Coordinates of C-alpha atoms in Angstrom, one line a residue:
M1 CA 0.0 0.1 0.0
S2 CA 1.4 3.3 -1.0
S3 CA 1.8 6.3 1.4
H4 CA -0.8 8.1 -0.6
E5 CA -3.3 5.3 0.2
T6 CA -2.3 5.1 3.9
N7 CA -3.0 8.7 4.5
Q8 CA -6.4 8.9 2.8
T9 CA -9.2 10.2 4.8
P10 CA -12.5 8.1 5.2
E11 CA -14.3 10.4 2.7
K12 CA -11.9 9.2 0.0
I13 CA -12.8 5.4 0.6
T14 CA -15.3 5.3 -2.3
Y15 CA -17.4 2.8 -4.1
E16 CA -14.9 2.7 -6.9
R17 CA -12.0 2.1 -4.6
L18 CA -13.7 -0.7 -2.8
L19 CA -14.3 -2.5 -6.0
V20 CA -10.6 -2.9 -6.6
I21 CA -9.4 -3.3 -3.0
A22 CA -7.3 -6.2 -1.9
L23 CA -8.3 -8.5 0.9
T24 CA -5.8 -7.4 3.6
P25 CA -6.8 -3.6 3.5
F26 CA -10.4 -4.5 3.2
Y27 CA -10.0 -6.8 6.3
R28 CA -8.4 -3.9 8.2
I29 CA -11.5 -1.8 7.4
A30 CA -13.8 -4.6 8.7
S31 CA -11.6 -4.8 11.9
E32 CA -12.0 -1.1 12.6
I33 CA -15.8 -1.3 12.2
L34 CA -15.9 -4.3 14.5
S35 CA -13.8 -2.4 17.1
Y36 CA -16.4 0.3 16.9
F37 CA -19.1 -2.2 18.0
G38 CA -16.9 -3.5 20.8
Y39 CA -15.5 -6.6 19.1
T40 CA -11.8 -7.0 19.7
Q41 CA -10.5 -10.5 19.4
H42 CA -10.9 -13.4 17.2
Y43 CA -9.8 -16.7 15.9
N44 CA -9.7 -18.0 12.4
I45 CA -12.0 -20.6 11.0
S46 CA -11.2 -20.6 7.3
E47 CA -9.7 -18.6 4.6
I48 CA -9.5 -18.4 0.8
T49 CA -6.4 -16.4 -0.1
G50 CA -7.1 -13.1 -1.5
K51 CA -10.9 -13.6 -1.5
R52 CA -12.4 -14.6 1.9
R53 CA -11.7 -14.6 5.5
V54 CA -13.9 -16.2 8.1
E55 CA -13.5 -15.7 11.9
I56 CA -15.2 -15.8 15.2
W57 CA -15.0 -12.5 17.2
A58 CA -15.8 -11.9 20.9
N59 CA -17.2 -8.7 22.4
A60 CA -14.7 -7.1 24.8
R61 CA -17.6 -6.1 27.2
N62 CA -19.1 -9.6 27.1
P63 CA -16.8 -12.4 26.1
D64 CA -19.8 -14.7 25.7
A65 CA -21.3 -12.6 23.0
K66 CA -19.5 -14.1 20.0
A67 CA -20.2 -13.3 16.3
L68 CA -19.4 -14.8 13.0
V69 CA -17.3 -12.4 10.9
W70 CA -17.5 -13.1 7.2
V71 CA -15.2 -10.9 5.0
E72 CA -15.9 -11.6 1.2
L73 CA -14.4 -9.9 -1.9
V74 CA -16.2 -10.2 -5.1
N75 CA -15.3 -8.8 -8.6
D76 CA -16.7 -5.6 -10.1
E77 CA -19.7 -7.4 -11.5
G78 CA -20.8 -8.4 -7.9
E79 CA -21.0 -12.1 -8.7
Y80 CA -21.3 -13.8 -5.3
P81 CA -20.9 -17.6 -5.0
P82 CA -24.4 -19.2 -5.3
S83 CA -23.8 -21.1 -2.1
L84 CA -22.7 -18.2 -0.1
A85 CA -25.8 -17.8 2.1
S86 CA -26.0 -21.5 2.9
E87 CA -22.3 -21.6 3.7
I88 CA -22.7 -18.7 6.1
L89 CA -25.7 -20.1 7.8
R90 CA -24.1 -23.6 8.1
T91 CA -21.0 -22.0 9.7
M92 CA -23.1 -20.1 12.2
N93 CA -24.8 -23.3 13.2
D94 CA -21.5 -25.3 13.4
E95 CA -19.9 -22.6 15.6
G96 CA -23.0 -22.1 17.7
V97 CA -23.2 -18.4 17.2
E98 CA -26.3 -16.2 16.4
H99 CA -24.6 -12.9 15.5
L100 CA -23.3 -12.2 12.1
F101 CA -21.1 -9.5 10.6
L102 CA -20.9 -9.8 6.8
F103 CA -18.4 -7.4 4.9
T104 CA -18.5 -7.3 1.1
N105 CA -17.0 -4.8 -1.3
N106 CA -20.0 -4.7 -3.5
Y107 CA -23.8 -4.5 -3.5
I108 CA -25.7 -7.5 -2.1
S109 CA -28.8 -8.7 -3.8
A110 CA -32.2 -8.4 -2.1
S111 CA -32.6 -12.1 -2.1
L112 CA -29.3 -12.7 -0.4
K113 CA -30.1 -10.0 2.2
E114 CA -33.5 -11.7 2.8
I115 CA -32.0 -15.0 3.5
L116 CA -29.4 -13.7 5.9
A117 CA -31.6 -11.0 7.5
S118 CA -32.2 -11.3 11.2
P119 CA -32.1 -9.0 14.3
T120 CA -28.6 -10.2 15.0
A121 CA -27.3 -9.9 11.4
N122 CA -25.2 -6.9 10.5
I123 CA -24.6 -6.7 6.7
F124 CA -22.0 -4.3 5.4
S125 CA -22.0 -4.0 1.7
V126 CA -20.3 -1.1 -0.2
D127 CA -22.9 1.5 0.8
E128 CA -23.0 0.7 4.5
I129 CA -19.2 0.6 4.7
T130 CA -18.6 4.0 3.0
E131 CA -21.4 5.6 5.1
H132 CA -20.1 4.0 8.4
L133 CA -16.4 5.2 7.6
M134 CA -17.6 8.7 6.9
N135 CA -19.9 8.9 9.9
S136 CA -17.6 7.4 12.5
G137 CA -14.4 8.8 11.3
V138 CA -12.7 5.5 11.0
K139 CA -9.7 5.4 8.7
E140 CA -8.5 2.6 6.6
S141 CA -5.2 2.3 8.4
G142 CA -3.6 3.6 11.6
A143 CA -6.4 5.8 13.0
S144 CA -5.6 7.4 16.3
R145 CA -7.9 6.0 19.0
R146 CA -8.3 6.8 22.6
R147 CA -7.3 4.1 25.1
K148 CA -9.7 2.7 27.6
G149 CA -9.9 0.3 30.5
T150 CA -11.7 -3.0 30.1
N151 CA -12.9 -5.6 32.7
V152 CA -11.9 -8.4 30.4
P153 CA -8.7 -7.8 28.3
A154 CA -8.7 -8.9 24.8
G155 CA -5.8 -11.2 25.4
K156 CA -7.8 -13.1 28.1
V157 CA -10.7 -13.5 25.8
L158 CA -8.3 -14.9 23.1
I159 CA -6.8 -17.4 25.6
A160 CA -10.2 -18.5 26.9
N161 CA -11.5 -19.1 23.4
F162 CA -8.4 -21.1 22.5
L163 CA -8.7 -23.3 25.5
K164 CA -12.4 -23.9 24.9
R165 CA -11.8 -24.9 21.3
T166 CA -8.7 -27.0 21.8
D167 CA -9.2 -30.7 22.7
Y168 CA -5.9 -31.9 24.3
K169 CA -4.7 -34.5 26.6
R170 CA -1.8 -33.4 28.8
Q171 CA 1.3 -35.5 28.3
M172 CA 4.3 -35.5 30.6
I173 CA 7.4 -34.0 28.9
K174 CA 10.5 -34.8 30.9
V175 CA 13.1 -32.1 30.8
R176 CA 16.7 -32.9 31.7
T177 CA 18.2 -30.6 34.2
S178 CA 21.1 -29.8 31.8
S179 CA 18.6 -28.8 29.1
I180 CA 16.7 -26.3 31.3
P181 CA 18.9 -23.3 30.5
E182 CA 18.4 -23.8 26.8
L183 CA 14.7 -24.2 27.2
V184 CA 14.5 -21.0 29.3
H185 CA 16.6 -19.1 26.8
A186 CA 14.3 -20.0 23.9
Y187 CA 11.3 -18.5 25.7
T188 CA 13.0 -15.4 27.3
S189 CA 14.7 -14.4 24.0
H190 CA 11.4 -14.7 22.1
V191 CA 9.5 -12.6 24.5
S192 CA 12.4 -10.0 24.7
N193 CA 12.3 -9.7 20.9
I194 CA 8.5 -9.1 21.1
L195 CA 9.0 -6.4 23.8
E196 CA 11.7 -4.7 21.7
T197 CA 9.4 -4.5 18.7
L198 CA 6.5 -3.1 20.7
D199 CA 8.8 -0.5 22.3
E200 CA 9.7 0.7 18.8
I201 CA 6.1 1.9 18.1
P202 CA 6.4 5.7 17.7
D203 CA 2.9 6.6 18.9
M204 CA 1.0 4.3 21.2
E205 CA -2.2 6.1 20.4
A206 CA -1.9 5.2 16.6
I207 CA -0.7 1.6 16.2
P208 CA 0.4 0.9 12.5
S209 CA -1.8 -1.8 10.9
A210 CA 1.3 -3.8 10.1
V211 CA 2.3 -3.9 13.7
K212 CA -1.2 -4.8 14.9
D213 CA -1.3 -7.7 12.4
W214 CA 2.1 -8.9 13.5
A215 CA 1.2 -8.8 17.1
K216 CA -2.0 -10.8 16.5
K217 CA 0.1 -13.4 14.7
Q218 CA 2.5 -13.6 17.6
Q219 CA -0.4 -14.1 20.0
F220 CA -1.8 -17.0 18.0
N221 CA 1.7 -18.6 17.6
M222 CA 2.2 -18.5 21.4
L223 CA -1.3 -19.8 22.4
P224 CA -0.2 -23.6 22.1
E225 CA 2.6 -22.9 24.6
L226 CA -0.1 -22.5 27.3
I227 CA -0.9 -26.3 26.8
K228 CA 2.7 -27.4 26.3
I229 CA 4.3 -25.7 29.3
P230 CA 2.1 -27.5 31.9
S231 CA 3.3 -30.7 30.4
Y232 CA 6.9 -30.1 31.2
H233 CA 8.3 -32.2 34.1
F234 CA 11.4 -31.0 36.1
V235 CA 13.2 -32.3 39.1
P236 CA 11.4 -30.8 42.1
K237 CA 14.1 -28.2 42.7
F238 CA 13.2 -26.5 39.3
N239 CA 9.4 -26.8 39.4
Y240 CA 9.2 -23.0 39.8
V241 CA 10.6 -22.9 36.2
Q242 CA 7.3 -24.3 34.8
Q243 CA 5.3 -21.7 36.7
Q244 CA 7.4 -18.8 35.6
L245 CA 7.3 -20.0 31.9
F246 CA 3.6 -20.1 32.0
V247 CA 3.3 -16.6 33.7
L248 CA 5.7 -15.3 31.0
V249 CA 3.8 -16.6 28.0
H250 CA 0.3 -15.9 29.5
S251 CA 1.2 -12.3 30.5
T252 CA 3.0 -11.6 27.1
I253 CA -0.2 -12.6 25.2
I254 CA -2.3 -10.3 27.3
Y255 CA 0.3 -7.5 27.1
M256 CA 0.3 -7.5 23.3
G257 CA -3.6 -7.3 23.4
N258 CA -3.2 -4.3 25.9
V259 CA -1.0 -2.5 23.4
V260 CA -2.6 -3.2 20.0
E261 CA -6.2 -3.2 21.1
Y262 CA -5.9 0.4 22.7
E263 CA -6.5 -0.9 26.3
S264 CA -5.5 1.1 29.4
L265 CA -1.8 1.9 29.5
E266 CA -2.0 1.2 33.2
D267 CA -3.0 -2.4 32.5
A268 CA -0.3 -2.6 29.9
Y269 CA 2.4 -1.4 32.3
T270 CA 1.1 -4.0 35.0
N271 CA 1.5 -6.9 32.5
R272 CA 4.8 -5.5 31.3
R273 CA 6.1 -5.6 34.8
I274 CA 4.9 -9.1 35.4
I275 CA 6.8 -10.1 32.2
E276 CA 10.1 -8.4 33.3
E277 CA 9.9 -10.0 36.8
A278 CA 9.4 -13.4 35.3
I279 CA 12.3 -12.9 32.9
A280 CA 14.5 -11.8 35.8
V281 CA 13.8 -14.9 37.7
L282 CA 14.3 -17.2 34.7
L283 CA 17.6 -15.6 33.8
K284 CA 19.0 -16.9 37.1
V285 CA 18.3 -20.5 36.1
D286 CA 21.8 -21.0 34.4
D287 CA 23.5 -20.3 37.9
E288 CA 21.0 -22.5 39.7
V289 CA 21.7 -25.4 37.4
L290 CA 25.4 -25.1 37.7
R291 CA 25.0 -25.0 41.6
Y292 CA 22.7 -27.8 41.5
K293 CA 25.2 -30.0 39.3
F294 CA 28.0 -29.0 41.8
D295 CA 26.0 -30.0 44.8
I296 CA 25.0 -33.3 43.2
M297 CA 28.7 -33.9 42.3
R298 CA 29.8 -33.2 46.0
Y299 CA 27.0 -35.3 47.3
S300 CA 28.0 -38.2 45.0
E301 CA 31.6 -37.8 46.2
R302 CA 30.5 -38.0 49.8
V303 CA 28.4 -41.0 49.2
A304 CA 31.3 -42.7 47.3
Y305 CA 33.7 -41.8 50.1
R306 CA 31.3 -43.2 52.8
L307 CA 30.8 -46.4 50.7
S308 CA 34.6 -46.7 50.5
V309 CA 35.1 -46.4 54.2
V310 CA 32.2 -48.8 54.8
S311 CA 33.8 -51.3 52.5
I312 CA 37.2 -51.0 54.1
I313 CA 35.6 -51.6 57.5
V314 CA 33.6 -54.6 56.2
I315 CA 36.8 -56.1 54.7
L316 CA 38.9 -55.5 57.9
A317 CA 36.1 -57.0 60.0
S318 CA 36.0 -60.1 57.7
L319 CA 39.7 -60.5 58.0
I320 CA 39.6 -60.2 61.8
V321 CA 36.8 -62.9 62.0
F322 CA 38.8 -65.1 59.6
V323 CA 42.0 -64.8 61.6
A324 CA 40.1 -65.6 64.8
L325 CA 38.5 -68.5 63.4
K326 CA 41.9 -69.8 62.3
I327 CA 43.5 -69.3 65.7
A328 CA 40.4 -71.1 67.4
T329 CA 40.9 -74.1 65.2

């Protein structure tokens, strides 16, 4: 996208421009409109590259209020797939949701609207999109927004939805003590890189769309770790590593949501502090492992020494008994 396109005002997002828009910028427009309605987080269901994106979004004020979000691009003749309505309704039924947000870059036929029409259906074709953008002041990319507090952070909604949808059986993953520093480094270095990237945002009140998309991808990539980490099995002395790793990943996912979803900076700072404290604890693991190995080695030496002394005593006692028996006979 050129700088000229990025700086366009809502009034310049016209019908003609929507006809030739690509899926990524059109999805950003849909995301901005959804945030206006209080929907902040989502997970992907399906996608047709360059043409369609289907997701479930949750309302920040009520995480149980979920909606199917269907973003569909059509050509300038407005030819929708004949099965579009039935696909949408079937997906809503499969996902157990009643609310619908349909976004398209063209006009929708009266028959299609009639099939999908309901009190909980929000259909945004070209007219509704341009009108909403003009009235709400939403821009295609990087609009400045006021940060606000929320009872349920977007990151927590994302985590809750992931855990509900994921069918998993916890398996024990034994971690050798010598491998703990390497494992810890993998997590702490990854999180540190994320923090450095977010720290480079020039204006926390106007997050670039590319950064927002990157952060959401990072969130989704880290979600499986919330299942994997509880499966790690350490020797008792290092059980705290498991807890700190979980806190690190959990808080990082929430912190990224704090930043890119324009949540309270106070909440963001709180989670940032939790992350930094977890990293500080985990960075001490290298020394702890070295001391543990040294203690084990000293303990082994003491045990070996004691066994040697006992063996010598037993041998001497045996010799004394043997000599005594010889003299007696």
